[in-house]
PDB file of C-alpha atoms and ligand atoms in Angstrom:
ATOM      1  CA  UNK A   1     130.185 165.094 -37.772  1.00 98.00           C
ATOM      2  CA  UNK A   2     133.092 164.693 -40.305  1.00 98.00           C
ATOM      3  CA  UNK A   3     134.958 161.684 -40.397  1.00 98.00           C
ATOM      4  CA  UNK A   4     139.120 161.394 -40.732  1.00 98.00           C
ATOM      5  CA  UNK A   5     141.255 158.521 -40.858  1.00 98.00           C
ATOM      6  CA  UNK A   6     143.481 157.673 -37.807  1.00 98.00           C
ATOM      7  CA  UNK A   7     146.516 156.283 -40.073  1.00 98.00           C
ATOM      8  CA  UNK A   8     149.590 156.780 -41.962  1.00 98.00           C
ATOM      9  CA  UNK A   9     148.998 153.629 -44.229  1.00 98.00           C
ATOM     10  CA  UNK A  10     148.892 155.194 -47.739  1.00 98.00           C
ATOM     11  CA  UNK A  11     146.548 152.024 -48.746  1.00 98.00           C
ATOM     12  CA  UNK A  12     143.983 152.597 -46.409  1.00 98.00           C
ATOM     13  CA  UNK A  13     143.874 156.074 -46.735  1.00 98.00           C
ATOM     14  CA  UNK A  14     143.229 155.529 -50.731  1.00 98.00           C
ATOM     15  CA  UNK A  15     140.721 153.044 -49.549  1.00 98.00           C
ATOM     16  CA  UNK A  16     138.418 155.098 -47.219  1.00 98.00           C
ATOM     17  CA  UNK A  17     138.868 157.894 -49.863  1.00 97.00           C
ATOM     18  CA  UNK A  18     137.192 155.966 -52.407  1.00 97.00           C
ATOM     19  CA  UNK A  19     134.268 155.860 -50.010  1.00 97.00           C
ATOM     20  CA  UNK A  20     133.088 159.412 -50.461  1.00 96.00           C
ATOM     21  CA  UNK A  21     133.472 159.904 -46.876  1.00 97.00           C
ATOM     22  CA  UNK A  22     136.634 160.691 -46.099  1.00 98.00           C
ATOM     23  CA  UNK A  23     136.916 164.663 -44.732  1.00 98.00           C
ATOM     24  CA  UNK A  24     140.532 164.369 -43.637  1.00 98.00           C
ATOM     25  CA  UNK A  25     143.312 162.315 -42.114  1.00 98.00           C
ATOM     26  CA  UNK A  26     145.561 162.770 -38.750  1.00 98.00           C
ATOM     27  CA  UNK A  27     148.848 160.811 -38.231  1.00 98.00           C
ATOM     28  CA  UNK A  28     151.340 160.567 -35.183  1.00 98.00           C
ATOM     29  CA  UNK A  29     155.061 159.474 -35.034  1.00 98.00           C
ATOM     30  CA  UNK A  30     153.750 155.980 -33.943  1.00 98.00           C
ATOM     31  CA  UNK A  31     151.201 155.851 -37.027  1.00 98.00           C
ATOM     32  CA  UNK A  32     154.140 157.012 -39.075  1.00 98.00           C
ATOM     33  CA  UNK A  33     156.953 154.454 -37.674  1.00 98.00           C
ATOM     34  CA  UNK A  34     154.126 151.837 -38.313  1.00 98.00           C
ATOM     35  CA  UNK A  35     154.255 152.048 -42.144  1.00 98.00           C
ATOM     36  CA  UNK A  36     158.236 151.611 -41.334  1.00 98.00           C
ATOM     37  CA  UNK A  37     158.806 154.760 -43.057  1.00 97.00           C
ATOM     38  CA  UNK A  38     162.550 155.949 -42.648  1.00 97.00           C
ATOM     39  CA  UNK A  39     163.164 159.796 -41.048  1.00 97.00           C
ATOM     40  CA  UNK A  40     164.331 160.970 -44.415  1.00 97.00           C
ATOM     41  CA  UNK A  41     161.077 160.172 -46.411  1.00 97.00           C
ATOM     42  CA  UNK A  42     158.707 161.543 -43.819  1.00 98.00           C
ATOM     43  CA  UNK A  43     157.721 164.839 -45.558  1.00 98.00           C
ATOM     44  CA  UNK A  44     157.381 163.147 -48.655  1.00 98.00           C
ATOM     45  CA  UNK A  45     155.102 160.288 -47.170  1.00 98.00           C
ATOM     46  CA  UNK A  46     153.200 163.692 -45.598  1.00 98.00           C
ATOM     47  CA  UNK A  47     152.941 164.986 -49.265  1.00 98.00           C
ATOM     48  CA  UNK A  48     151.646 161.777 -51.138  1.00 98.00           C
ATOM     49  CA  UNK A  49     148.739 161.727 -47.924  1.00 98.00           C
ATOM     50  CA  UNK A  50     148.055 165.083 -48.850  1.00 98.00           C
ATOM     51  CA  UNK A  51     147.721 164.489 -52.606  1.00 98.00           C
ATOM     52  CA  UNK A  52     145.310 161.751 -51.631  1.00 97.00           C
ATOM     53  CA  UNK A  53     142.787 163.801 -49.758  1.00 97.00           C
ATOM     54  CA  UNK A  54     141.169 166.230 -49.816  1.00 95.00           C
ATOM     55  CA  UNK A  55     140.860 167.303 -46.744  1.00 98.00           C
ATOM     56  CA  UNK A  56     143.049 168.793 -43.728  1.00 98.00           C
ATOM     57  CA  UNK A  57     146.466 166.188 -42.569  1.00 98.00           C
ATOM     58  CA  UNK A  58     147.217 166.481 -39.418  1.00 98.00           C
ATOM     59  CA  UNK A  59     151.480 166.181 -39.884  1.00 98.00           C
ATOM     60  CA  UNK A  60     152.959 165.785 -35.820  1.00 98.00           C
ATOM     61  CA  UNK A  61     156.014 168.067 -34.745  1.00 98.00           C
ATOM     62  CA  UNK A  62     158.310 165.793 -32.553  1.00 97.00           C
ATOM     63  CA  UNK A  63     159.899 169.121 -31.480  1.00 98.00           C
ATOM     64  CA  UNK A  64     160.142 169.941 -27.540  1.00 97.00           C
ATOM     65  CA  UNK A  65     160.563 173.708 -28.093  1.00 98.00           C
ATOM     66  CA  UNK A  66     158.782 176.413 -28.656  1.00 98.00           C
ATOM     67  CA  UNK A  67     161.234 177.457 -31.380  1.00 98.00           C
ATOM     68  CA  UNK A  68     161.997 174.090 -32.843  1.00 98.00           C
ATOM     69  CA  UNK A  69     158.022 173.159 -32.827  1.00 98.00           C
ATOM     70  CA  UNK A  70     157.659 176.469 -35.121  1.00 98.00           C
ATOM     71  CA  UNK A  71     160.626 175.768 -36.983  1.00 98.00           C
ATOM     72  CA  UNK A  72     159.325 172.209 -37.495  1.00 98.00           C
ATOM     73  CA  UNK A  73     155.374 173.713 -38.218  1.00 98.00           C
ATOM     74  CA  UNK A  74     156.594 176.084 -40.715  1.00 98.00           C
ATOM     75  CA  UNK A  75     158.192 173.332 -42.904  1.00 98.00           C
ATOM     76  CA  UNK A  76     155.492 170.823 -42.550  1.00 98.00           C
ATOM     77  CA  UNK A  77     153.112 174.119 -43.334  1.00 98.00           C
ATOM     78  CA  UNK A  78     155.316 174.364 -46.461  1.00 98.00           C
ATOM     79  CA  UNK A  79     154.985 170.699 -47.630  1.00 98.00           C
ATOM     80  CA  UNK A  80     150.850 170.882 -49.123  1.00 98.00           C
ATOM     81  CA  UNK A  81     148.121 173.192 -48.312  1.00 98.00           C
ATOM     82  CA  UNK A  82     146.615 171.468 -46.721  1.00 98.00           C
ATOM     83  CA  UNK A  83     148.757 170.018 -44.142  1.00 98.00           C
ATOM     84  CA  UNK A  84     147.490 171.029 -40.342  1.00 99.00           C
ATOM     85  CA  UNK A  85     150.234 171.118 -37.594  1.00 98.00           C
ATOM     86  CA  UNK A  86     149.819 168.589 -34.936  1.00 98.00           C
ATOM     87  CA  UNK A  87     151.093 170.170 -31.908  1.00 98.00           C
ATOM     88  CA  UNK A  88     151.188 168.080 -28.172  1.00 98.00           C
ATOM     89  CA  UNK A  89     149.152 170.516 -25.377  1.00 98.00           C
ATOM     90  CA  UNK A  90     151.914 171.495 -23.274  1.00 98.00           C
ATOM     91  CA  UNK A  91     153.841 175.093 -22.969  1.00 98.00           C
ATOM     92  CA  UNK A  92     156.028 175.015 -25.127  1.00 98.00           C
ATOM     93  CA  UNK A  93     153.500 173.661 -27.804  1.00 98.00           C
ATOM     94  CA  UNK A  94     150.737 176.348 -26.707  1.00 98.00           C
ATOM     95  CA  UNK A  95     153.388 179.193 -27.105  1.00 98.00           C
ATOM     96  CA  UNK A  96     154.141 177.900 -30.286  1.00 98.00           C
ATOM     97  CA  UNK A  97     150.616 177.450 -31.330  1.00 98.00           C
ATOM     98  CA  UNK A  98     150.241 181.161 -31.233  1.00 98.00           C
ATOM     99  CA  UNK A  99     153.116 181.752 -33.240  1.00 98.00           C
ATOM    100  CA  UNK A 100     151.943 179.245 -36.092  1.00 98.00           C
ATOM    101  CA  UNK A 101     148.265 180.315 -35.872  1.00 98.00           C
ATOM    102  CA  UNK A 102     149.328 184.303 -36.284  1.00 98.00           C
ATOM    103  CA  UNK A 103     151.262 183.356 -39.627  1.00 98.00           C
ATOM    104  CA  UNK A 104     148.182 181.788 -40.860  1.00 98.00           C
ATOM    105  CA  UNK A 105     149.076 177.697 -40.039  1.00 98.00           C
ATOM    106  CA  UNK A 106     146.346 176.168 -38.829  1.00 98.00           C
ATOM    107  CA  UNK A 107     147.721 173.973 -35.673  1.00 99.00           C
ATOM    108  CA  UNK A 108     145.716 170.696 -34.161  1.00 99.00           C
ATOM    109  CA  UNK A 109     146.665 170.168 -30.350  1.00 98.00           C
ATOM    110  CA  UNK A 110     146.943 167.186 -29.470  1.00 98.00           C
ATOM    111  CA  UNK A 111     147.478 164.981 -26.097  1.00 98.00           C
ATOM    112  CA  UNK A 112     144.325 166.843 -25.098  1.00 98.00           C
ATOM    113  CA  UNK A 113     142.982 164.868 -21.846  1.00 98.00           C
ATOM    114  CA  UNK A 114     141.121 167.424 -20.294  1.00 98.00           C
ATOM    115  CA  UNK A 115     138.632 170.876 -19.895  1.00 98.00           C
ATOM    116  CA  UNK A 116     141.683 173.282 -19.194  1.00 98.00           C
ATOM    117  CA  UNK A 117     143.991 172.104 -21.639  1.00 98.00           C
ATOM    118  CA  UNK A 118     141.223 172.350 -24.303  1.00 98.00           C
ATOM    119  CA  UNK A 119     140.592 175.856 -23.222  1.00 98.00           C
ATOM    120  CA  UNK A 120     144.135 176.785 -22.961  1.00 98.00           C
ATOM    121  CA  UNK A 121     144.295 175.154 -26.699  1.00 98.00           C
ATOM    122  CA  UNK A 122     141.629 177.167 -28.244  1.00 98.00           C
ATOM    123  CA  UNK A 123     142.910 180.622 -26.410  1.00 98.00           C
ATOM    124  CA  UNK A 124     146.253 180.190 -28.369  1.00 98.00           C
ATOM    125  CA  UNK A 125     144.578 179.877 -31.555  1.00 98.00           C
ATOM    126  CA  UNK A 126     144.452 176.090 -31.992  1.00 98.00           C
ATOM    127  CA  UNK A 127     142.333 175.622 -34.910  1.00 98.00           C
ATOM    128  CA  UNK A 128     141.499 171.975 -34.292  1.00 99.00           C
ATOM    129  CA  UNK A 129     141.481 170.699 -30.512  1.00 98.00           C
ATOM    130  CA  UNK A 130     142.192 166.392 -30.184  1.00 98.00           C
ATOM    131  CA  UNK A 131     140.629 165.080 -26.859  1.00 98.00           C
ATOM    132  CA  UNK A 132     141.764 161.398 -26.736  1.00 98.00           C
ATOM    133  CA  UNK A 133     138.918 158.901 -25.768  1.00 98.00           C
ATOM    134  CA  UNK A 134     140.519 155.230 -25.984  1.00 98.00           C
ATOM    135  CA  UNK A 135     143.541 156.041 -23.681  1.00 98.00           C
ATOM    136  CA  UNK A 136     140.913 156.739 -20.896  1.00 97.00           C
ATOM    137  CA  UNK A 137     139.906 154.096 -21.222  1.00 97.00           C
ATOM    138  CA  UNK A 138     142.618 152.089 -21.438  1.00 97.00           C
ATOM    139  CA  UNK A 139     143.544 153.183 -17.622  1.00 97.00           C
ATOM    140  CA  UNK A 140     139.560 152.497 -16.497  1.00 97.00           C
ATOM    141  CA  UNK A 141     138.244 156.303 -17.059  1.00 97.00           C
ATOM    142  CA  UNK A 142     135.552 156.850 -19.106  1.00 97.00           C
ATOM    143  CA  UNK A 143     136.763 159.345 -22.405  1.00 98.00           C
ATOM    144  CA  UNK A 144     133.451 159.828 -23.922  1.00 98.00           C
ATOM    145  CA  UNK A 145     132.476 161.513 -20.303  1.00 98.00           C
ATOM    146  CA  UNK A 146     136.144 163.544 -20.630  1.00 98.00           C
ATOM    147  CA  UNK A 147     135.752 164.237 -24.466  1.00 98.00           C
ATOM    148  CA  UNK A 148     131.760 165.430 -23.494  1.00 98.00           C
ATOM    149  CA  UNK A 149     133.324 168.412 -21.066  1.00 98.00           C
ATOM    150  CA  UNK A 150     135.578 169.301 -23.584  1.00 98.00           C
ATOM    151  CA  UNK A 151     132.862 169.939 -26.117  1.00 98.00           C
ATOM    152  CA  UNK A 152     130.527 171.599 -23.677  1.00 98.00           C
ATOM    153  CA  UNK A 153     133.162 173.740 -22.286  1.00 98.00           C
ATOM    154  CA  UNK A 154     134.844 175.012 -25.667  1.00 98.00           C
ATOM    155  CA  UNK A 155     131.246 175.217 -26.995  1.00 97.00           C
ATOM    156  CA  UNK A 156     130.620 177.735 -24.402  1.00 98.00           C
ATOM    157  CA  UNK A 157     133.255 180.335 -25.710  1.00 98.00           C
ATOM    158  CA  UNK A 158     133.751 182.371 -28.729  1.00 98.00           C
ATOM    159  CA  UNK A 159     137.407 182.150 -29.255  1.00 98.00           C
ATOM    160  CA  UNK A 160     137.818 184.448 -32.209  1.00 97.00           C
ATOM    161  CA  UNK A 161     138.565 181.762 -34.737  1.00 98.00           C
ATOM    162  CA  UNK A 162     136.933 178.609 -35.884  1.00 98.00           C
ATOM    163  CA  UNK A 163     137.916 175.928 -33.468  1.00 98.00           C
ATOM    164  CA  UNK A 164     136.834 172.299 -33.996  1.00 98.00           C
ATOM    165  CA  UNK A 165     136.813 169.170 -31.757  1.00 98.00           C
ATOM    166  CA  UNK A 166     138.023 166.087 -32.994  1.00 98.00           C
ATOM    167  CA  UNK A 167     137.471 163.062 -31.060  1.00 98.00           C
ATOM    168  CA  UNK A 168     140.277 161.121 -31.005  1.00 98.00           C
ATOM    169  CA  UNK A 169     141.834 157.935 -30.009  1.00 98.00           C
ATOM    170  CA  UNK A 170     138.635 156.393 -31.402  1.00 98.00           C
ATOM    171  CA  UNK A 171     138.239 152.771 -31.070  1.00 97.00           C
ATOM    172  CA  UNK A 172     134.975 151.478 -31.839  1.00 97.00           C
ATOM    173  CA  UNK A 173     131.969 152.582 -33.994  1.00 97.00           C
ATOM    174  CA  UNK A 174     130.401 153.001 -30.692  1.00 97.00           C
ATOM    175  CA  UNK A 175     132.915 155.933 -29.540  1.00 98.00           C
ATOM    176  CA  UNK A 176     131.721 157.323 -33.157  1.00 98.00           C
ATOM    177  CA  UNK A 177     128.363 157.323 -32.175  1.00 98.00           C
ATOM    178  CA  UNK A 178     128.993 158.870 -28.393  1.00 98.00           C
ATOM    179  CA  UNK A 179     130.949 161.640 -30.148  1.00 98.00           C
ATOM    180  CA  UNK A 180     128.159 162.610 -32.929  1.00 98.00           C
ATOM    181  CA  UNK A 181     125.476 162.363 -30.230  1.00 98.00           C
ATOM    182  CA  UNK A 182     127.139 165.237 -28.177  1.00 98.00           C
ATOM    183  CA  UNK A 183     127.847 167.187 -31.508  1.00 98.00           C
ATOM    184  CA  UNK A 184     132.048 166.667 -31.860  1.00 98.00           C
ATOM    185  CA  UNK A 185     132.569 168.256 -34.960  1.00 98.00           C
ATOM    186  CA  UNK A 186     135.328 165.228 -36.286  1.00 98.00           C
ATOM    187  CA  UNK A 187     135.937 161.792 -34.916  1.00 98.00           C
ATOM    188  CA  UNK A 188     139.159 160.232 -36.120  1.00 98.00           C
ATOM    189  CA  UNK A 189     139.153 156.945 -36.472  1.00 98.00           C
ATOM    190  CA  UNK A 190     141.335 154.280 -37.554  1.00 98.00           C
ATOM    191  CA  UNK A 191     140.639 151.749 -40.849  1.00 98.00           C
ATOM    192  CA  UNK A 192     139.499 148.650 -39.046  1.00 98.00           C
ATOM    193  CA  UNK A 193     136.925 151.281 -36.698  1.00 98.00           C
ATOM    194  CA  UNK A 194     136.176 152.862 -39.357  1.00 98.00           C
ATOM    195  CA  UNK A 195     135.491 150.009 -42.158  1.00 98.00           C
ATOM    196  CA  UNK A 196     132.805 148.840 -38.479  1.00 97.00           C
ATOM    197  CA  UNK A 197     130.847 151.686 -38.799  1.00 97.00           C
ATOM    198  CA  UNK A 198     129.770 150.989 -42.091  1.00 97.00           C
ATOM    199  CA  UNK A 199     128.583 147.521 -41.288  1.00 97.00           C
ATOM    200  CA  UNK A 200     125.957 146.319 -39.461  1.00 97.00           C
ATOM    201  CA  UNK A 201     124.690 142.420 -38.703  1.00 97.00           C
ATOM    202  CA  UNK A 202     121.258 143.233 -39.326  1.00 98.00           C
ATOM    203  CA  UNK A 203     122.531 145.063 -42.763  1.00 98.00           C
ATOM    204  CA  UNK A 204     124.131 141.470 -43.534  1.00 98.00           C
ATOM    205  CA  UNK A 205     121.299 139.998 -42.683  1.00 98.00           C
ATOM    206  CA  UNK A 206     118.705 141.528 -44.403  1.00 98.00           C
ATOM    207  CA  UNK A 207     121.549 141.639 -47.374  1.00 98.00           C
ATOM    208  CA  UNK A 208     121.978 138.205 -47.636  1.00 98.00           C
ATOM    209  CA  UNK A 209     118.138 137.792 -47.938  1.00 98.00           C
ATOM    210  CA  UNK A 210     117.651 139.895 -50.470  1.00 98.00           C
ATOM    211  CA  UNK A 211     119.602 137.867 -52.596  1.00 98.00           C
ATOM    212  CA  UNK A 212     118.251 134.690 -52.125  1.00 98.00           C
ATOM    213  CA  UNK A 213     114.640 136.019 -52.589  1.00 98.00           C
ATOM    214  CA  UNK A 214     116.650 137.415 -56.027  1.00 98.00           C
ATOM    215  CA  UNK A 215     117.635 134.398 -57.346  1.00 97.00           C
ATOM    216  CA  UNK A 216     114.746 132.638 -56.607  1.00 98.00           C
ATOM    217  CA  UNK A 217     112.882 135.172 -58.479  1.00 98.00           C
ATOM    218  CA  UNK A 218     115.771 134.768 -61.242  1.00 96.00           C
ATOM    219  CA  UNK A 219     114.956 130.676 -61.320  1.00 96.00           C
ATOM    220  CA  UNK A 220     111.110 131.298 -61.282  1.00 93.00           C
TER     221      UNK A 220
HETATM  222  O1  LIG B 301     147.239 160.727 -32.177  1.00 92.20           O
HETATM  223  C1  LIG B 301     146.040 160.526 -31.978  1.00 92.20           C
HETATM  224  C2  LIG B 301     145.419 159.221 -31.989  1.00 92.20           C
HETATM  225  O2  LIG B 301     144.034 159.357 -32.221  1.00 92.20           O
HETATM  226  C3  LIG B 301     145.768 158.372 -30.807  1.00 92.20           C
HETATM  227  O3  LIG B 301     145.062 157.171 -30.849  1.00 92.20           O
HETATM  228  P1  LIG B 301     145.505 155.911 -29.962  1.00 92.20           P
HETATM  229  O4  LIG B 301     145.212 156.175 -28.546  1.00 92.20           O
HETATM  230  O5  LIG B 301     144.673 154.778 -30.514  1.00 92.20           O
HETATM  231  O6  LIG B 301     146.985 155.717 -30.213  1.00 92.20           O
END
């Protein structure tokens, strides 16, 4: 499973980066409103991300059309290389979809909350498919049972194109672990999540012995 940061926050971004694990970022109008960013510096906030990693950003259309969402793909498509549409799983996002994924832009659907609308996704040429966990959860479903039928299902296809599942709306390092065990390709995960699932108690533990054994050893 690759890991990519849930964020907009140029900071934590170079942060994770620095880790050597960091395979890619996503952002969303709320993760971009966040870093109080103003509408007029958006594609440039889009291009400094995408100088930072190296990796696919996702970069959201707020567009409601299929027209305006490829009008809106194409220029984000324009800004880096490696920028990845972020498209919301509806029909007017799936029509665009094909559009942008027959000129070559690879799209990420998002708002993905269940088996059909993964499907549907992948059949328009979606090249990354975002099943939300945490906002199942939030209304007392259980998304790592939801975001397990998506990967089964679009694991049972060949869609023609590489298609890849990223769990999103991560909230723990324990979603992490529920989405490598059933083989999502990506969880995306936000800094403070993501900082947790490089830490462990018994890590500290045996860390902070270590080091008193060490300077006993450097007293001795
Ligand atoms: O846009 C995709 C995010 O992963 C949504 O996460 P959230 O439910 O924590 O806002």
């Amino acid at each position: 499973m690759k890991f990519f940061l849930d964020t907009a926050d140029l900071n934590e971004i170079e942060e994770a980066a620095s880790w050597g694990v960091l395979a890619g970022v996503t952002t969303n109008p709320t993760l971009y409103a966040r870093t109080g960013g103003k509408l007029d510096d958006f594609h440039n906030h889009i291009k400094r991300i995408c100088d930072i990693v190296d990796g696919p950003v996702s970069a959201e259309s707020v567009a409601m059309t299929r027209d305006e969402i490829i009008r809106d793909g194409r220029e984000l498509a324009a800004l880096a290389d490696n920028v990845v549409v972020k498209i919301p799983t509806m029909v007017e996002g799936l029509a665009a979809t094909k559009a942008l994924s027959e000129e070559g832009i690879p799209v990420n659907m998002t708002l993905c909350f269940s088996v059909p609308q993964a499907i549907m996704a992948a059949r328009a040429g979606a090249r990354y498919i975002s099943p939300f966990v945490g906002r199942f959860d939030d209304i007392a479903e259980d998304g790592i049972a939801q975001l397990a039928d998506v990967v089964a299902a679009v694991n049972n296809y060949d869609f023609g194109h590489d298609v890849e599942i990223i769990a999103a709306s991560v909230r723990s390092a324990n979603h992490v672990t529920q989405a490598a065990l059933m083989g999502a390709d990506i969880a995306t995960v936000p800094f403070a999540a993501l900082k947790k699932c490089v830490q462990h108690p018994l890590t500290d533990r045996g860390l902070d012995a270590f080091m008193k054994d060490w300077e006993k050893v450097q007293q001795a």
